[in-house]
Coordinates of C-alpha atoms and ligand atoms in Angstrom, one line a residue:
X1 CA 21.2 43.8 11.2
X2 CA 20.2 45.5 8.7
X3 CA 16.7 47.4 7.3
X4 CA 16.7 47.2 3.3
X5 CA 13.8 49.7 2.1
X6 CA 11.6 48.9 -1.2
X7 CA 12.8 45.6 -2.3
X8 CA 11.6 44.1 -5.0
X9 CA 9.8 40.7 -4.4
X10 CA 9.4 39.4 -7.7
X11 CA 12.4 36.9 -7.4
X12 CA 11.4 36.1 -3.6
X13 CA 7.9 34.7 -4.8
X14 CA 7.3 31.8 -7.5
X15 CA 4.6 33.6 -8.7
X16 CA 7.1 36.1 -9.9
X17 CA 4.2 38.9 -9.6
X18 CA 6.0 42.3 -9.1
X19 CA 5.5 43.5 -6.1
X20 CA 7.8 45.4 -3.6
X21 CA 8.5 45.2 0.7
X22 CA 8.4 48.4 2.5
X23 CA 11.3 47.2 4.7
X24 CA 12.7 44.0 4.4
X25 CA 15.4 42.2 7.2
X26 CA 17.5 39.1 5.7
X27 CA 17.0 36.5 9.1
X28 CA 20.5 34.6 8.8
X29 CA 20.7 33.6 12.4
X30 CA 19.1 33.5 15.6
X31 CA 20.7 36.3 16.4
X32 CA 19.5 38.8 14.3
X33 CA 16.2 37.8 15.2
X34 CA 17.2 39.0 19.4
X35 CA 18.8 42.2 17.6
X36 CA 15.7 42.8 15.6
X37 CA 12.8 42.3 18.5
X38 CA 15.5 44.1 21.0
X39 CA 14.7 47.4 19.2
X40 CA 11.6 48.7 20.3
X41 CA 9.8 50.2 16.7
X42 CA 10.9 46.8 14.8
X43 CA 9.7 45.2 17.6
X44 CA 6.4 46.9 17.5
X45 CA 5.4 46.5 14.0
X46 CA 3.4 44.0 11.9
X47 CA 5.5 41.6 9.9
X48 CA 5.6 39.2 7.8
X49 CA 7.7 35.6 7.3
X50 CA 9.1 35.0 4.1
X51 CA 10.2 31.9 3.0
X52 CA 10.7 30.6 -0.4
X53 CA 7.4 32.3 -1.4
X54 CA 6.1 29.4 -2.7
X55 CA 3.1 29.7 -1.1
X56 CA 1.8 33.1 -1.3
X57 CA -0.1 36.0 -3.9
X58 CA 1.3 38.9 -3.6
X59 CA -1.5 41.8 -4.4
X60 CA 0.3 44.9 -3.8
X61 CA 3.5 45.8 -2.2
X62 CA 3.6 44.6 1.4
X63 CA 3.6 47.2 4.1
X64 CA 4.5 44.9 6.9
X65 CA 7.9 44.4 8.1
X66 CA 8.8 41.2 5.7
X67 CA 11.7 38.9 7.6
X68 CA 13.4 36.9 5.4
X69 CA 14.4 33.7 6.3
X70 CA 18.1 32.6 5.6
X71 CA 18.8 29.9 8.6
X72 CA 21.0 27.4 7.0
X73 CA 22.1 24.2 8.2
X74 CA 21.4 20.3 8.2
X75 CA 23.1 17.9 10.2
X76 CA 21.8 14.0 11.9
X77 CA 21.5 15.4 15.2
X78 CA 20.9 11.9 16.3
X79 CA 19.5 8.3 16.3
X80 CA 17.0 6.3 18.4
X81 CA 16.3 2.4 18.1
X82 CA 14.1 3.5 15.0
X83 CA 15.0 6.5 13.5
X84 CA 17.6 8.7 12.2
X85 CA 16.6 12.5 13.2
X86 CA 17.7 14.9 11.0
X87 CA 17.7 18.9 12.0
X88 CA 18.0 21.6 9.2
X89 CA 17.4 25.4 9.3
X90 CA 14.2 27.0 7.8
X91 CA 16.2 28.7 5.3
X92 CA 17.2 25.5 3.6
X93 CA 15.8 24.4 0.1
X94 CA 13.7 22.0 0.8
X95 CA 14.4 19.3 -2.7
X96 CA 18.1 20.3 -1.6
X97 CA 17.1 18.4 1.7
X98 CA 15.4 15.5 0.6
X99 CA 18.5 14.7 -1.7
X100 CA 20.7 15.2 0.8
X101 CA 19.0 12.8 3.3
X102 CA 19.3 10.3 0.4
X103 CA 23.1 11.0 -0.3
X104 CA 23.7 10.2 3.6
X105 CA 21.5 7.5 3.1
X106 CA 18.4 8.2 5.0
X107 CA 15.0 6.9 3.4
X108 CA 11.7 8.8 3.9
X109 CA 11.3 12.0 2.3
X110 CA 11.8 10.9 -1.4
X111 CA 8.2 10.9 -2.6
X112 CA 8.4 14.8 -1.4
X113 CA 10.9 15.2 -3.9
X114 CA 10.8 18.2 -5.8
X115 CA 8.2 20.5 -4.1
X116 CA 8.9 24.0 -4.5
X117 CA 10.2 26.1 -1.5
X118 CA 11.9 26.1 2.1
X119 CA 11.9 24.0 5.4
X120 CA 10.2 26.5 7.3
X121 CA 7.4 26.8 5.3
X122 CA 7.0 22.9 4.8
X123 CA 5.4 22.6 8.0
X124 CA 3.3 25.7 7.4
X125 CA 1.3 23.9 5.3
X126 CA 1.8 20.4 6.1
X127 CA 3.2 19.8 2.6
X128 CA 2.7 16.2 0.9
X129 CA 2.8 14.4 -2.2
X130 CA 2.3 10.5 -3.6
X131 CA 1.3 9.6 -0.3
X132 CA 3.5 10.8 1.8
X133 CA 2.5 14.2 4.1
X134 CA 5.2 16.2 6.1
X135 CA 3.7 15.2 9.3
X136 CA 4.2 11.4 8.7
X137 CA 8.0 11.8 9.1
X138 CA 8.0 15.5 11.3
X139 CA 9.9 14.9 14.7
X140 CA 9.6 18.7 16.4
X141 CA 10.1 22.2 15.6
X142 CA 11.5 25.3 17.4
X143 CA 10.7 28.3 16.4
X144 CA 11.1 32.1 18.4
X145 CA 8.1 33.9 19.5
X146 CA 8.2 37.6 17.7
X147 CA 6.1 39.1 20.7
X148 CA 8.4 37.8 23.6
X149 CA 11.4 36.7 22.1
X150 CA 10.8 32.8 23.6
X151 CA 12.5 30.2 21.6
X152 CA 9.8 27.1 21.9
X153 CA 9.8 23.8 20.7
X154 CA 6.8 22.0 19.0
X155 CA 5.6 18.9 18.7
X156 CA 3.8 17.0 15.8
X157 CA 0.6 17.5 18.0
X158 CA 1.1 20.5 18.8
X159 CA 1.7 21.8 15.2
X160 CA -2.1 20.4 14.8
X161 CA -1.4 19.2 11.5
X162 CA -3.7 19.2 8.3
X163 CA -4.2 19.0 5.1
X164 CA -2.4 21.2 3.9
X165 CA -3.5 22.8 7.3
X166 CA -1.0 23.8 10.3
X167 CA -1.5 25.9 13.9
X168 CA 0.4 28.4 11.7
X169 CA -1.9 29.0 9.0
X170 CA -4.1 30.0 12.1
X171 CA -5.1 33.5 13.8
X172 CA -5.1 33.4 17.6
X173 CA -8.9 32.6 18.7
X174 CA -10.0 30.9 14.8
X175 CA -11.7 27.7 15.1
X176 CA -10.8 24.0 13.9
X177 CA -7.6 24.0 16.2
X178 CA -7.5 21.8 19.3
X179 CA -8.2 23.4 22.2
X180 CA -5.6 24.2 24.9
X181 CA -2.8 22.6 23.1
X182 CA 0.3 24.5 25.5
X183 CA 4.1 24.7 25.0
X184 CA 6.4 26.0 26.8
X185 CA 3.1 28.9 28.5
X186 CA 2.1 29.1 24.8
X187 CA -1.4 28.5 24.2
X188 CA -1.3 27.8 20.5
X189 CA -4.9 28.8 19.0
X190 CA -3.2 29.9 15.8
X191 CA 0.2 31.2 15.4
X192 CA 0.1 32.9 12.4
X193 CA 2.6 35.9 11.9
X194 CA 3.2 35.1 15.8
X195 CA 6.1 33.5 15.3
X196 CA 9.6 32.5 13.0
X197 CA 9.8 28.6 12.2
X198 CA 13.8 28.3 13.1
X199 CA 14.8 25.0 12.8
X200 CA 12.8 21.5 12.1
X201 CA 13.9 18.0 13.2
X202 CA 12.7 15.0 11.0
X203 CA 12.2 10.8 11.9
X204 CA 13.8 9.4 9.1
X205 CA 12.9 5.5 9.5
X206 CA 15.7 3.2 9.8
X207 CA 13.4 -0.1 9.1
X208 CA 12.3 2.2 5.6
X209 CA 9.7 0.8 3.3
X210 CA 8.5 2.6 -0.1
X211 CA 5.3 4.6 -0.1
X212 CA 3.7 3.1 -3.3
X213 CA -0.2 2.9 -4.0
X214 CA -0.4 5.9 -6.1
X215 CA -1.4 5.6 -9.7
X216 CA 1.7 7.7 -11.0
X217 CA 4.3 5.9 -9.2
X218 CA 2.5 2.5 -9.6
X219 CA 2.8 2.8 -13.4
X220 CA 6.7 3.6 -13.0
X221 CA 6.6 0.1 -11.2
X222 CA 4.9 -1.4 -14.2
X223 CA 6.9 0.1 -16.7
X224 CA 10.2 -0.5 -14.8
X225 CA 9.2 -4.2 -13.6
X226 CA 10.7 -3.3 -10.4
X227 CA 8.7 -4.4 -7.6
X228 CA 11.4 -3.4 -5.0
X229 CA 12.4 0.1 -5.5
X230 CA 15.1 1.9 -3.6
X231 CA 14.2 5.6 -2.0
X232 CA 16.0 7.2 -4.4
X233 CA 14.6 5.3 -7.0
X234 CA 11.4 6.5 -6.2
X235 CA 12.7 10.2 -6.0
X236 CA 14.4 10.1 -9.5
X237 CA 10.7 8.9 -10.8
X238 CA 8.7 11.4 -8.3
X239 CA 11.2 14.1 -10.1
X240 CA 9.8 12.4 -13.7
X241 CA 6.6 12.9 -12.6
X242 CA 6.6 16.1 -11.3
X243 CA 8.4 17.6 -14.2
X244 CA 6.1 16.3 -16.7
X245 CA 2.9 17.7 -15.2
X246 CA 3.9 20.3 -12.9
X247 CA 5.3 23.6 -14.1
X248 CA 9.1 24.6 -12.9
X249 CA 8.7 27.8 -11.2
X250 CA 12.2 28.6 -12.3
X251 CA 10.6 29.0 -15.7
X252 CA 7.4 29.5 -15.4
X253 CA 5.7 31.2 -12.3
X254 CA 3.3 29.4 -10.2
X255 CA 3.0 28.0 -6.7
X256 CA 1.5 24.6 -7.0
X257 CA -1.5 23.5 -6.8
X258 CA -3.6 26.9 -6.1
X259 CA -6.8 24.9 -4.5
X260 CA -7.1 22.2 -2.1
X261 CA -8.5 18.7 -3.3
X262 CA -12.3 19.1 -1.2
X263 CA -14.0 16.7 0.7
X264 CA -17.9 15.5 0.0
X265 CA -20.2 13.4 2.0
X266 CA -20.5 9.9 0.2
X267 CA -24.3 11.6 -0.5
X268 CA -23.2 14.4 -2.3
X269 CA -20.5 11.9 -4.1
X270 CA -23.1 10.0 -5.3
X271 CA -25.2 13.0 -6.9
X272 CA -22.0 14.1 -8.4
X273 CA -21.2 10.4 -9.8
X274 CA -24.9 10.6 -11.1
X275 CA -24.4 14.0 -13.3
X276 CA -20.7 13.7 -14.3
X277 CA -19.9 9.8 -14.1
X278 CA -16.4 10.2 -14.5
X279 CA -15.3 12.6 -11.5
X280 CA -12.1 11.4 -10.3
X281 CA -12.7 10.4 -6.3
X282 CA -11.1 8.7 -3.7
X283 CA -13.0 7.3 -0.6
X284 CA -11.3 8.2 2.5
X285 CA -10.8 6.5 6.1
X286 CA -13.5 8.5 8.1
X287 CA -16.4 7.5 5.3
X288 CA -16.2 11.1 3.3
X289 CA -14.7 11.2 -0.2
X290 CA -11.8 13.2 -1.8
X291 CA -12.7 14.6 -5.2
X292 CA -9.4 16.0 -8.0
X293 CA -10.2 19.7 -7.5
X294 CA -8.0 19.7 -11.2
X295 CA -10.6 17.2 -12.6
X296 CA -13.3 19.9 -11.7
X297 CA -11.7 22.5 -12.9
X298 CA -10.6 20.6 -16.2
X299 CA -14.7 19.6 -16.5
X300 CA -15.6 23.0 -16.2
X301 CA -13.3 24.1 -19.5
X302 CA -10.6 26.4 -17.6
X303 CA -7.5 24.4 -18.6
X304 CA -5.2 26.5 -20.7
X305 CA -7.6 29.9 -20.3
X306 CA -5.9 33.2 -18.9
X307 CA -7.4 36.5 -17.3
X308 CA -4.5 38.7 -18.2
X309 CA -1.1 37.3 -17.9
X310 CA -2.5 35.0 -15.2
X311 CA -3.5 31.6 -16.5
X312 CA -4.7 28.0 -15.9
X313 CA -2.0 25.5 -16.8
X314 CA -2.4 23.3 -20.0
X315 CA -1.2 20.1 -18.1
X316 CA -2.7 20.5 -15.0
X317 CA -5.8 22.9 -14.6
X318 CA -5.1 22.6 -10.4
X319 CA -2.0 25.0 -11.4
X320 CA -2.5 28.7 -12.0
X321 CA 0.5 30.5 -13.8
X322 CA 2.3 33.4 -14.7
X323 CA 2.6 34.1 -18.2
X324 CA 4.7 36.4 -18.4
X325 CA 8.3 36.1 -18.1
X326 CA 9.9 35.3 -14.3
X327 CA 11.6 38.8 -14.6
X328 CA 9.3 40.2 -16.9
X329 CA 8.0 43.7 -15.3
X330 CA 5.1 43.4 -17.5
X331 CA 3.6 39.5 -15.9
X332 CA 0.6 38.6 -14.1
X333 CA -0.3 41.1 -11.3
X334 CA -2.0 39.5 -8.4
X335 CA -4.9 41.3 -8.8
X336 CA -5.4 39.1 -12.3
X337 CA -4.4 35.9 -10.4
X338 CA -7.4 36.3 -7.7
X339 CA -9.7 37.5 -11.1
X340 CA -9.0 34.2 -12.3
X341 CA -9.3 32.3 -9.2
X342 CA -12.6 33.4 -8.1
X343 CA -13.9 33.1 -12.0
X344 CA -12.9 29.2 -11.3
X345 CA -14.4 28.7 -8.0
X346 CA -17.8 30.3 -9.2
X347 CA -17.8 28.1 -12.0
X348 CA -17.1 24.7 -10.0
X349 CA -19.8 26.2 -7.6
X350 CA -22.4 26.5 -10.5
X351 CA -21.7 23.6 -11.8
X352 CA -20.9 21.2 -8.9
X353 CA -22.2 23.0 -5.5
X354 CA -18.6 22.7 -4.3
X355 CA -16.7 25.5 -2.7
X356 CA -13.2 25.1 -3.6
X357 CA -10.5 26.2 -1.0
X358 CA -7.4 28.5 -2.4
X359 CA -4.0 26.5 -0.8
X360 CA -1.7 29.6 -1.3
X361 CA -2.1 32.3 1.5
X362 CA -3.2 35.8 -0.1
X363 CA -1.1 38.7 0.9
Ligands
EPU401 N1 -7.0 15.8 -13.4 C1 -7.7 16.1 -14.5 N2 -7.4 17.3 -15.2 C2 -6.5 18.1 -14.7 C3 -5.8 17.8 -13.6 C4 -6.0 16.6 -12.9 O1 -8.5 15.3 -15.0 O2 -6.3 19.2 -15.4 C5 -7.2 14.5 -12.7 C6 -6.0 13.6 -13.0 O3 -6.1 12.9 -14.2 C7 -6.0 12.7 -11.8 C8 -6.6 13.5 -10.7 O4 -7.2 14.7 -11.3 O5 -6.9 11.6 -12.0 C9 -5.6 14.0 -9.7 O6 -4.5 14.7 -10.3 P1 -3.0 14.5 -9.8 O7 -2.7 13.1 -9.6 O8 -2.2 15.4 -10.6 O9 -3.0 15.1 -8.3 P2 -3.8 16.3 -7.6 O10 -4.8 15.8 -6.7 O11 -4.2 17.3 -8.7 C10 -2.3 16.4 -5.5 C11 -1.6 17.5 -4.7 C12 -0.3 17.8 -5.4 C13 0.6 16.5 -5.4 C14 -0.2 15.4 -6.1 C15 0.6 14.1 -6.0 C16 -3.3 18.8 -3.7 C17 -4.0 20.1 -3.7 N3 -2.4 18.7 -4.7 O12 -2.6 17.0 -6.8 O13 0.4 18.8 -4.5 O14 1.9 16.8 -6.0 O15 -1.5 15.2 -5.6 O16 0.4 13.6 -4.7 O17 -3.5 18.0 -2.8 C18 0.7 21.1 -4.2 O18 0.1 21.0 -3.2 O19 1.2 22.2 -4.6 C19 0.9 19.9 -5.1 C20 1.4 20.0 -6.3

């Protein structure tokens, strides 16, 4: 095993901010995970798990021990009456895995086609699209415990699943967690930087069915007059989509959508309704009512404005990006990324009285 020292992040985050780990261990087996907790100062200090750094800002160099997750593998590890269950290492691409699944001919994850980053972090933040969230095909997890070297599995239950919302986005002892959820002696009140996702086993649905209801793949129906679609129908059109709103981070650096979509009482939906008729909003199950954060954000002007090299996307104002180059040393810093993010959310709060949530996790 092996410490690097000051490694430059910029290509390990899809922001592509420059930035630089202290020390930084490449994680390509289980293995080097026992080596690294068996030695006492690695051990010992703080650390944090890197994925595809999809997900994450990156405001200055990070000081923590940064593990890198390479864990590779996917296999069908086996089949019940109902489902094929398909294993593969956190280290994998995640698109890489939902095309594979498809190739071998297991339906399910298509409309998840195309999102950005690894299979560790998918569960991390309960990643979904076009209807479809991790958790609705998510079998169980194991992952190693960085204070007692444990290898524990999880269940869907236990990973307490969101939106966009997991048991590992989570301190120990932060609220809106279930209670007493255990595994394996671990009470899990928030794992976050407690432990390394290793592996994660999916239900792939043998009796599969499209997930279609949503506006951009129901006007691929339309336009295709296919009322039956295959899976990977629906992923090559999912890719269409994607790619014609959504910015490659290949190209240009960004990490999704950078807020969540809130959630209003029907009360406060109607006042809203009542000033701006057109806010985009979908009623939800449990009577509240989902509101396009990118509509708001569109309303209040920000679509194609910049602080710096940081800016707000021209096709989609939910998407901040990098202007500069992805291996430009002279791009976005994080500093003008959260400038620009907090300039947004005090302008949907002025205008709306709506607090909007950043998705990525600040580091
Ligand atoms: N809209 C605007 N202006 C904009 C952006 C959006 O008016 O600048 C409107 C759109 O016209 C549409 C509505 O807002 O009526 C919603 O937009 P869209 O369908 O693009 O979806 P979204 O709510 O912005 C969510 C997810 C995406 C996911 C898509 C498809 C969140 C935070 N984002 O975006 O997830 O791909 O739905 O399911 O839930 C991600 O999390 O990184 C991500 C890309």
């Amino acid at each position: 095993m092996l410490v690097e020292k000051n490694v430059p992040l910029q290509a390990f985050n899809s922001f592509h901010i420059v930035a630089k780990a202290h020390a930084l261990v490449r994680i390509a087996s289980e293995a080097d995970l026992h080596a690294l907790l068996a030695d006492p100062v690695l051990r010992a200090s703080p650390k944090f798990v890197l994925g595809g750094g999809s997900n994450i800002v990156l405001t200055g160099d990070v000081k923590a021990l940064v593990l890198k997750v390479e864990l590779m593998g996917r296999l069908l590890l086996m089949e019940t009456a109902k489902d094929f269950i398909v294993e593969a290492g956190a280290g994998e691409n995640w698109h890489e895995l939902v095309a594979w699944t498809l190739a071998q001919g297991y339906g399910g994850l298509e409309n998840l086609a195309l999102i950005p980053g690894t299979v560790g972090a998918a569960p991390v933040q309960n990643i979904g699209a076009y209807g479809v969230e991790l958790q609705d095909r998510f079998d169980s997890l194991d992952a190693i415990d960085l204070q007692t070297g444990q290898v524990f599995t999880l269940n869907a239950a236990q990973c307490a699943f969101g939106y966009r919302d997991s048991v590992f986005k989570h301190g120990p002892g932060t609220a809106a967690l279930p209670d007493g959820l255990a595994a394996g002696g671990h009470q899990l009140l928030g794992l976050k930087d407690r432990c390394v996702i290793l592996r994660v086993r999916f239900a792939l649905p043998k009796a599969w069915k499209p997930v279609l209801g949503y506006a951009d793949l129901d006007k691929k129906i339309a336009e295709h007059a296919c009322t039956q679609p295959t899976a990977q129908q629906i992923f090559d059109w999912v890719c269409q989509i994607r790619r014609a709103k959504l910015p490659d981070p290949q190209v240009i650096g960004n990490v999704g959508s950078f807020f969540k979509n809130p959630t209003v009482t029907p009360e406060q939906c109607v006042d809203i309704i009542a000033r701006d008729p057109k806010v985009v909003h979908y009623p939800l199950a449990d009577g509240s009512v989902k509101l396009a954060a990118g509509w708001l954000i569109d309303s209040c002007g920000w679509r194609g404005k910049s602080v710096g090299q940081a800016g707000v996307y021209e096709k989609q104002a939910l998407v901040l990006v990098n202007r500069g180059g992805v291996d430009s040393p002279f791009g976005a810093t994080g500093g003008e990324v959260m400038t620009l993010a907090r300039a947004i959310q005090t302008s949907v709060y002025e205008r709306f009285g709506i607090r909007l949530e950043p998705e990525p996790v600040v580091v």
